[in-house]
PDB file of C-alpha atoms in Angstrom:
ATOM      1  CA  UNK E   1     113.075  77.332 113.026  1.00 84.00           C
ATOM      2  CA  UNK E   2     112.524  78.066 109.363  1.00 90.00           C
ATOM      3  CA  UNK E   3     110.282  81.050 108.705  1.00 91.00           C
ATOM      4  CA  UNK E   4     108.115  81.415 105.621  1.00 95.00           C
ATOM      5  CA  UNK E   5     107.257  84.869 104.309  1.00 96.00           C
ATOM      6  CA  UNK E   6     104.461  85.175 101.797  1.00 97.00           C
ATOM      7  CA  UNK E   7     103.975  88.137  99.500  1.00 97.00           C
ATOM      8  CA  UNK E   8     101.814  89.902  98.938  1.00 97.00           C
ATOM      9  CA  UNK E   9      99.664  89.421 102.024  1.00 97.00           C
ATOM     10  CA  UNK E  10      96.705  90.808 100.128  1.00 97.00           C
ATOM     11  CA  UNK E  11      95.982  90.752  96.422  1.00 96.00           C
ATOM     12  CA  UNK E  12      93.115  92.253  94.459  1.00 96.00           C
ATOM     13  CA  UNK E  13      92.523  90.700  91.037  1.00 96.00           C
ATOM     14  CA  UNK E  14      89.899  90.189  88.358  1.00 96.00           C
ATOM     15  CA  UNK E  15      88.487  87.020  86.869  1.00 96.00           C
ATOM     16  CA  UNK E  16      90.815  85.893  84.102  1.00 96.00           C
ATOM     17  CA  UNK E  17      93.922  87.503  85.604  1.00 96.00           C
ATOM     18  CA  UNK E  18      97.187  85.633  85.974  1.00 97.00           C
ATOM     19  CA  UNK E  19      98.088  85.652  89.672  1.00 97.00           C
ATOM     20  CA  UNK E  20     101.418  84.877  91.293  1.00 98.00           C
ATOM     21  CA  UNK E  21     102.044  84.450  95.016  1.00 98.00           C
ATOM     22  CA  UNK E  22     105.551  84.182  96.430  1.00 98.00           C
ATOM     23  CA  UNK E  23     106.754  82.274  99.481  1.00 98.00           C
ATOM     24  CA  UNK E  24     110.287  82.849 100.745  1.00 97.00           C
ATOM     25  CA  UNK E  25     111.983  80.574 103.275  1.00 95.00           C
ATOM     26  CA  UNK E  26     114.518  81.852 105.776  1.00 93.00           C
ATOM     27  CA  UNK E  27     116.739  78.875 104.947  1.00 93.00           C
ATOM     28  CA  UNK E  28     116.935  76.495 102.039  1.00 94.00           C
ATOM     29  CA  UNK E  29     114.252  73.839 102.121  1.00 93.00           C
ATOM     30  CA  UNK E  30     114.975  72.056  98.835  1.00 94.00           C
ATOM     31  CA  UNK E  31     111.533  71.352  97.343  1.00 95.00           C
ATOM     32  CA  UNK E  32     109.772  70.562 100.607  1.00 94.00           C
ATOM     33  CA  UNK E  33     106.969  73.035 100.152  1.00 96.00           C
ATOM     34  CA  UNK E  34     103.197  72.813  99.798  1.00 97.00           C
ATOM     35  CA  UNK E  35     100.429  75.255  98.925  1.00 98.00           C
ATOM     36  CA  UNK E  36      96.921  75.257 100.406  1.00 98.00           C
ATOM     37  CA  UNK E  37      93.733  77.119  99.564  1.00 98.00           C
ATOM     38  CA  UNK E  38      91.283  78.080 102.282  1.00 98.00           C
ATOM     39  CA  UNK E  39      87.846  79.561 101.777  1.00 97.00           C
ATOM     40  CA  UNK E  40      85.966  81.301 104.604  1.00 95.00           C
ATOM     41  CA  UNK E  41      84.569  78.877 107.155  1.00 95.00           C
ATOM     42  CA  UNK E  42      86.176  75.893 105.462  1.00 97.00           C
ATOM     43  CA  UNK E  43      89.208  73.726 106.093  1.00 98.00           C
ATOM     44  CA  UNK E  44      92.298  74.263 103.956  1.00 98.00           C
ATOM     45  CA  UNK E  45      92.692  72.233 100.788  1.00 98.00           C
ATOM     46  CA  UNK E  46      95.998  70.881  99.512  1.00 98.00           C
ATOM     47  CA  UNK E  47      96.762  72.256  96.050  1.00 98.00           C
ATOM     48  CA  UNK E  48     100.418  71.521  95.415  1.00 98.00           C
ATOM     49  CA  UNK E  49     103.108  69.565  97.224  1.00 97.00           C
ATOM     50  CA  UNK E  50     106.811  68.990  96.715  1.00 96.00           C
ATOM     51  CA  UNK E  51     106.858  72.535  95.309  1.00 97.00           C
ATOM     52  CA  UNK E  52     105.365  71.631  91.922  1.00 98.00           C
ATOM     53  CA  UNK E  53     103.277  68.449  92.130  1.00 97.00           C
ATOM     54  CA  UNK E  54      99.581  69.083  91.584  1.00 98.00           C
ATOM     55  CA  UNK E  55      97.367  67.265  94.076  1.00 96.00           C
ATOM     56  CA  UNK E  56      94.825  64.950  92.498  1.00 95.00           C
ATOM     57  CA  UNK E  57      91.649  66.750  91.463  1.00 96.00           C
ATOM     58  CA  UNK E  58      93.156  70.246  91.512  1.00 98.00           C
ATOM     59  CA  UNK E  59      92.599  72.220  88.287  1.00 98.00           C
ATOM     60  CA  UNK E  60      95.592  72.593  86.011  1.00 98.00           C
ATOM     61  CA  UNK E  61      95.382  76.404  86.140  1.00 98.00           C
ATOM     62  CA  UNK E  62      97.225  76.053  89.454  1.00 98.00           C
ATOM     63  CA  UNK E  63     100.969  75.514  89.261  1.00 98.00           C
ATOM     64  CA  UNK E  64     103.902  75.737  91.607  1.00 98.00           C
ATOM     65  CA  UNK E  65     107.583  76.282  91.097  1.00 98.00           C
ATOM     66  CA  UNK E  66     110.788  76.990  92.941  1.00 98.00           C
ATOM     67  CA  UNK E  67     113.328  75.352  95.184  1.00 97.00           C
ATOM     68  CA  UNK E  68     115.701  76.352  97.930  1.00 96.00           C
ATOM     69  CA  UNK E  69     114.359  79.572  99.404  1.00 96.00           C
ATOM     70  CA  UNK E  70     111.975  81.023  96.819  1.00 98.00           C
ATOM     71  CA  UNK E  71     108.730  79.496  95.623  1.00 98.00           C
ATOM     72  CA  UNK E  72     105.746  80.645  93.615  1.00 98.00           C
ATOM     73  CA  UNK E  73     102.139  79.636  93.246  1.00 98.00           C
ATOM     74  CA  UNK E  74     100.622  80.701  89.953  1.00 98.00           C
ATOM     75  CA  UNK E  75      96.974  80.725  88.940  1.00 98.00           C
ATOM     76  CA  UNK E  76      97.006  81.060  85.158  1.00 97.00           C
ATOM     77  CA  UNK E  77      93.475  82.422  84.780  1.00 97.00           C
ATOM     78  CA  UNK E  78      91.701  83.360  87.990  1.00 96.00           C
ATOM     79  CA  UNK E  79      88.229  81.888  88.341  1.00 96.00           C
ATOM     80  CA  UNK E  80      85.436  83.067  90.674  1.00 94.00           C
ATOM     81  CA  UNK E  81      85.937  80.039  92.907  1.00 95.00           C
ATOM     82  CA  UNK E  82      89.623  80.874  93.376  1.00 96.00           C
ATOM     83  CA  UNK E  83      89.000  83.877  95.586  1.00 93.00           C
ATOM     84  CA  UNK E  84      90.358  82.583  98.865  1.00 97.00           C
ATOM     85  CA  UNK E  85      93.370  82.704 101.169  1.00 98.00           C
ATOM     86  CA  UNK E  86      96.473  80.774 100.167  1.00 98.00           C
ATOM     87  CA  UNK E  87      99.099  79.398 102.528  1.00 98.00           C
ATOM     88  CA  UNK E  88     102.505  77.887 101.926  1.00 98.00           C
ATOM     89  CA  UNK E  89     103.889  75.223 104.238  1.00 97.00           C
ATOM     90  CA  UNK E  90     107.400  73.879 104.642  1.00 95.00           C
ATOM     91  CA  UNK E  91     108.447  70.450 105.817  1.00 86.00           C
ATOM     92  CA  UNK E  92     112.185  70.830 106.167  1.00 72.00           C
ATOM     93  CA  UNK E  93     111.958  71.073 109.907  1.00 74.00           C
ATOM     94  CA  UNK E  94     108.557  70.429 111.412  1.00 68.00           C
ATOM     95  CA  UNK E  95     105.745  71.715 109.212  1.00 61.00           C
ATOM     96  CA  UNK E  96     105.085  75.385 109.548  1.00 90.00           C
ATOM     97  CA  UNK E  97     102.937  77.698 107.558  1.00 95.00           C
ATOM     98  CA  UNK E  98     103.408  81.066 105.944  1.00 96.00           C
ATOM     99  CA  UNK E  99     101.224  83.960 106.988  1.00 96.00           C
ATOM    100  CA  UNK E 100      98.805  83.669 104.081  1.00 97.00           C
ATOM    101  CA  UNK E 101      97.818  85.643 100.983  1.00 98.00           C
ATOM    102  CA  UNK E 102      94.228  86.735 100.618  1.00 98.00           C
ATOM    103  CA  UNK E 103      93.044  86.956  97.027  1.00 97.00           C
ATOM    104  CA  UNK E 104      90.024  89.203  96.644  1.00 96.00           C
ATOM    105  CA  UNK E 105      87.903  90.370  93.737  1.00 88.00           C
ATOM    106  CA  UNK E 106      88.905  93.678  92.193  1.00 88.00           C
TER     107      UNK E 106
ATOM    108  CA  UNK U   1      85.955  58.350 101.018  1.00 95.00           C
ATOM    109  CA  UNK U   2      88.278  59.736 103.654  1.00 97.00           C
ATOM    110  CA  UNK U   3      86.434  61.400 106.518  1.00 98.00           C
ATOM    111  CA  UNK U   4      87.801  63.104 109.610  1.00 98.00           C
ATOM    112  CA  UNK U   5      85.224  64.233 112.145  1.00 98.00           C
ATOM    113  CA  UNK U   6      86.301  66.270 115.152  1.00 98.00           C
ATOM    114  CA  UNK U   7      84.339  66.630 118.359  1.00 97.00           C
ATOM    115  CA  UNK U   8      84.828  67.892 121.878  1.00 97.00           C
ATOM    116  CA  UNK U   9      85.217  71.608 121.331  1.00 97.00           C
ATOM    117  CA  UNK U  10      83.397  74.182 123.374  1.00 97.00           C
ATOM    118  CA  UNK U  11      83.695  76.967 125.904  1.00 98.00           C
ATOM    119  CA  UNK U  12      86.142  76.459 128.747  1.00 98.00           C
ATOM    120  CA  UNK U  13      87.482  78.761 131.427  1.00 97.00           C
ATOM    121  CA  UNK U  14      91.144  79.774 131.539  1.00 98.00           C
ATOM    122  CA  UNK U  15      93.110  77.068 133.309  1.00 98.00           C
ATOM    123  CA  UNK U  16      90.586  74.439 132.366  1.00 98.00           C
ATOM    124  CA  UNK U  17      90.880  71.268 130.344  1.00 98.00           C
ATOM    125  CA  UNK U  18      89.268  69.816 127.267  1.00 98.00           C
ATOM    126  CA  UNK U  19      89.727  66.695 125.174  1.00 98.00           C
ATOM    127  CA  UNK U  20      89.251  66.762 121.442  1.00 98.00           C
ATOM    128  CA  UNK U  21      88.530  63.627 119.460  1.00 98.00           C
ATOM    129  CA  UNK U  22      88.809  62.913 115.750  1.00 98.00           C
ATOM    130  CA  UNK U  23      87.049  59.926 114.275  1.00 98.00           C
ATOM    131  CA  UNK U  24      88.656  58.717 111.051  1.00 98.00           C
ATOM    132  CA  UNK U  25      87.247  56.577 108.294  1.00 98.00           C
ATOM    133  CA  UNK U  26      87.857  55.703 104.663  1.00 97.00           C
ATOM    134  CA  UNK U  27      91.535  54.859 105.005  1.00 97.00           C
ATOM    135  CA  UNK U  28      93.838  52.598 107.010  1.00 97.00           C
ATOM    136  CA  UNK U  29      94.151  54.847 110.039  1.00 97.00           C
ATOM    137  CA  UNK U  30      96.934  52.832 111.641  1.00 96.00           C
ATOM    138  CA  UNK U  31      99.208  53.412 108.645  1.00 95.00           C
ATOM    139  CA  UNK U  32      99.337  57.194 108.806  1.00 96.00           C
ATOM    140  CA  UNK U  33     100.788  59.855 111.032  1.00 94.00           C
ATOM    141  CA  UNK U  34      98.110  62.252 112.215  1.00 96.00           C
ATOM    142  CA  UNK U  35      98.193  65.888 113.189  1.00 96.00           C
ATOM    143  CA  UNK U  36      96.375  68.774 114.822  1.00 98.00           C
ATOM    144  CA  UNK U  37      96.475  72.230 113.252  1.00 97.00           C
ATOM    145  CA  UNK U  38      94.666  75.214 114.730  1.00 98.00           C
ATOM    146  CA  UNK U  39      93.496  78.599 113.508  1.00 98.00           C
ATOM    147  CA  UNK U  40      92.664  81.462 115.826  1.00 98.00           C
ATOM    148  CA  UNK U  41      89.729  83.629 114.720  1.00 97.00           C
ATOM    149  CA  UNK U  42      90.775  85.739 111.737  1.00 95.00           C
ATOM    150  CA  UNK U  43      94.353  84.459 111.882  1.00 96.00           C
ATOM    151  CA  UNK U  44      96.564  82.046 109.982  1.00 96.00           C
ATOM    152  CA  UNK U  45      97.291  78.363 110.417  1.00 97.00           C
ATOM    153  CA  UNK U  46      99.362  77.108 113.338  1.00 96.00           C
ATOM    154  CA  UNK U  47     100.751  73.596 113.530  1.00 95.00           C
ATOM    155  CA  UNK U  48     100.052  72.154 116.978  1.00 96.00           C
ATOM    156  CA  UNK U  49     100.957  68.506 117.308  1.00 96.00           C
ATOM    157  CA  UNK U  50     101.714  65.268 115.510  1.00 95.00           C
ATOM    158  CA  UNK U  51     101.763  61.572 116.302  1.00 96.00           C
ATOM    159  CA  UNK U  52     103.317  58.738 114.359  1.00 94.00           C
ATOM    160  CA  UNK U  53     101.260  55.915 112.945  1.00 94.00           C
ATOM    161  CA  UNK U  54     101.909  53.608 115.912  1.00 95.00           C
ATOM    162  CA  UNK U  55     101.802  56.357 118.504  1.00 95.00           C
ATOM    163  CA  UNK U  56     105.418  55.904 119.449  1.00 96.00           C
ATOM    164  CA  UNK U  57     106.572  59.347 118.412  1.00 95.00           C
ATOM    165  CA  UNK U  58     104.988  62.709 119.092  1.00 96.00           C
ATOM    166  CA  UNK U  59     105.690  66.365 118.386  1.00 93.00           C
ATOM    167  CA  UNK U  60     104.398  69.531 119.991  1.00 95.00           C
ATOM    168  CA  UNK U  61     104.703  73.160 119.055  1.00 93.00           C
ATOM    169  CA  UNK U  62     106.486  75.196 121.717  1.00 93.00           C
ATOM    170  CA  UNK U  63     103.267  77.095 122.365  1.00 95.00           C
ATOM    171  CA  UNK U  64     101.517  73.965 123.687  1.00 97.00           C
ATOM    172  CA  UNK U  65     104.372  71.823 124.946  1.00 97.00           C
ATOM    173  CA  UNK U  66     103.751  70.558 128.473  1.00 97.00           C
ATOM    174  CA  UNK U  67     100.053  71.450 128.308  1.00 98.00           C
ATOM    175  CA  UNK U  68      98.686  69.384 125.415  1.00 98.00           C
ATOM    176  CA  UNK U  69      98.953  65.628 124.874  1.00 98.00           C
ATOM    177  CA  UNK U  70      98.284  63.917 121.563  1.00 98.00           C
ATOM    178  CA  UNK U  71      97.318  60.259 121.460  1.00 98.00           C
ATOM    179  CA  UNK U  72      95.567  57.774 119.246  1.00 98.00           C
ATOM    180  CA  UNK U  73      93.626  54.537 119.478  1.00 98.00           C
ATOM    181  CA  UNK U  74      94.192  52.608 116.278  1.00 98.00           C
ATOM    182  CA  UNK U  75      91.604  49.993 117.301  1.00 98.00           C
ATOM    183  CA  UNK U  76      88.985  52.770 117.316  1.00 98.00           C
ATOM    184  CA  UNK U  77      90.384  54.807 114.403  1.00 98.00           C
ATOM    185  CA  UNK U  78      90.416  57.811 116.684  1.00 98.00           C
ATOM    186  CA  UNK U  79      92.871  60.640 117.324  1.00 98.00           C
ATOM    187  CA  UNK U  80      92.822  62.675 120.521  1.00 98.00           C
ATOM    188  CA  UNK U  81      94.154  65.948 121.827  1.00 98.00           C
ATOM    189  CA  UNK U  82      94.063  66.410 125.582  1.00 98.00           C
ATOM    190  CA  UNK U  83      94.372  70.104 126.378  1.00 98.00           C
ATOM    191  CA  UNK U  84      95.026  71.399 129.880  1.00 98.00           C
ATOM    192  CA  UNK U  85      96.003  74.708 131.494  1.00 98.00           C
ATOM    193  CA  UNK U  86      94.129  76.375 128.681  1.00 98.00           C
ATOM    194  CA  UNK U  87      94.774  80.035 127.930  1.00 98.00           C
ATOM    195  CA  UNK U  88      92.846  82.672 126.027  1.00 98.00           C
ATOM    196  CA  UNK U  89      95.390  82.388 123.213  1.00 97.00           C
ATOM    197  CA  UNK U  90      94.417  78.740 122.715  1.00 98.00           C
ATOM    198  CA  UNK U  91      91.062  79.918 121.380  1.00 98.00           C
ATOM    199  CA  UNK U  92      90.885  78.574 117.838  1.00 98.00           C
ATOM    200  CA  UNK U  93      89.334  76.149 115.437  1.00 98.00           C
ATOM    201  CA  UNK U  94      91.211  72.880 115.804  1.00 98.00           C
ATOM    202  CA  UNK U  95      91.582  70.717 112.717  1.00 98.00           C
ATOM    203  CA  UNK U  96      92.384  67.025 112.653  1.00 98.00           C
ATOM    204  CA  UNK U  97      94.622  66.387 109.670  1.00 98.00           C
ATOM    205  CA  UNK U  98      95.930  63.384 107.791  1.00 97.00           C
ATOM    206  CA  UNK U  99      99.229  63.524 105.945  1.00 94.00           C
ATOM    207  CA  UNK U 100     100.455  61.827 102.795  1.00 92.00           C
ATOM    208  CA  UNK U 101     102.472  58.648 103.188  1.00 85.00           C
ATOM    209  CA  UNK U 102     106.065  59.462 103.962  1.00 83.00           C
ATOM    210  CA  UNK U 103     105.719  63.241 103.975  1.00 86.00           C
ATOM    211  CA  UNK U 104     103.987  65.806 106.130  1.00 89.00           C
ATOM    212  CA  UNK U 105     101.826  67.265 103.419  1.00 94.00           C
ATOM    213  CA  UNK U 106      98.240  67.469 104.639  1.00 96.00           C
ATOM    214  CA  UNK U 107      95.886  65.879 102.140  1.00 96.00           C
ATOM    215  CA  UNK U 108      92.737  65.559 104.259  1.00 97.00           C
ATOM    216  CA  UNK U 109      91.344  67.883 106.896  1.00 98.00           C
ATOM    217  CA  UNK U 110      88.387  67.597 109.233  1.00 98.00           C
ATOM    218  CA  UNK U 111      85.754  70.308 109.399  1.00 97.00           C
ATOM    219  CA  UNK U 112      87.280  71.678 112.594  1.00 98.00           C
ATOM    220  CA  UNK U 113      86.009  72.114 116.136  1.00 98.00           C
ATOM    221  CA  UNK U 114      85.983  75.466 117.911  1.00 98.00           C
ATOM    222  CA  UNK U 115      87.627  75.813 121.290  1.00 98.00           C
ATOM    223  CA  UNK U 116      86.901  79.038 123.142  1.00 98.00           C
ATOM    224  CA  UNK U 117      88.843  79.834 126.301  1.00 98.00           C
ATOM    225  CA  UNK U 118      87.108  82.595 128.196  1.00 96.00           C
ATOM    226  CA  UNK U 119      85.761  83.420 131.619  1.00 95.00           C
TER     227      UNK U 119
END
């Protein structure tokens, strides 16, 4: 199985900050990676797929990059509604998720 | 508008059984693979099971293999998860999830249904 390790697991940031979350795969997964946002009590929401493709309706302040074993999710200017937990997901074998990164207000 | 509505969750004793249902609308259900993903209280996301668009192919996580059965009725636009020999560690919110065409990226999620396994 391919393991995904997200870092950091917890992040404290202010509105307007540039935020970067990293997801590392235990084996190369090409660009078969997605990012999800989950707010408390809600279902996850697809933000980015195929490592860098923005899902329809997702604000352009979200971007993804990377291939192989290292990927990043970047929020260019953190907004109040972006405080949430973010998960990466790989598809190279069956889909599995990273452990999550919680973004909280500083 | 795509809608996925789960039902069937509740409190069940260890060793018991439960069947979850997911009613789908707003898309051609029979054209898409469907999935179940769960989340234990305060924990991360765990992929549980998948079924191909025609029901001919299924997948189960090791943690549920032999105990859970995924199925679908394309005439009713409904996805099912039959859960048996339930354990305390199966306690979670169970999400019904639709994937993009041709790739297991999850573009639509239901609201989730809570399954609690406890005596």
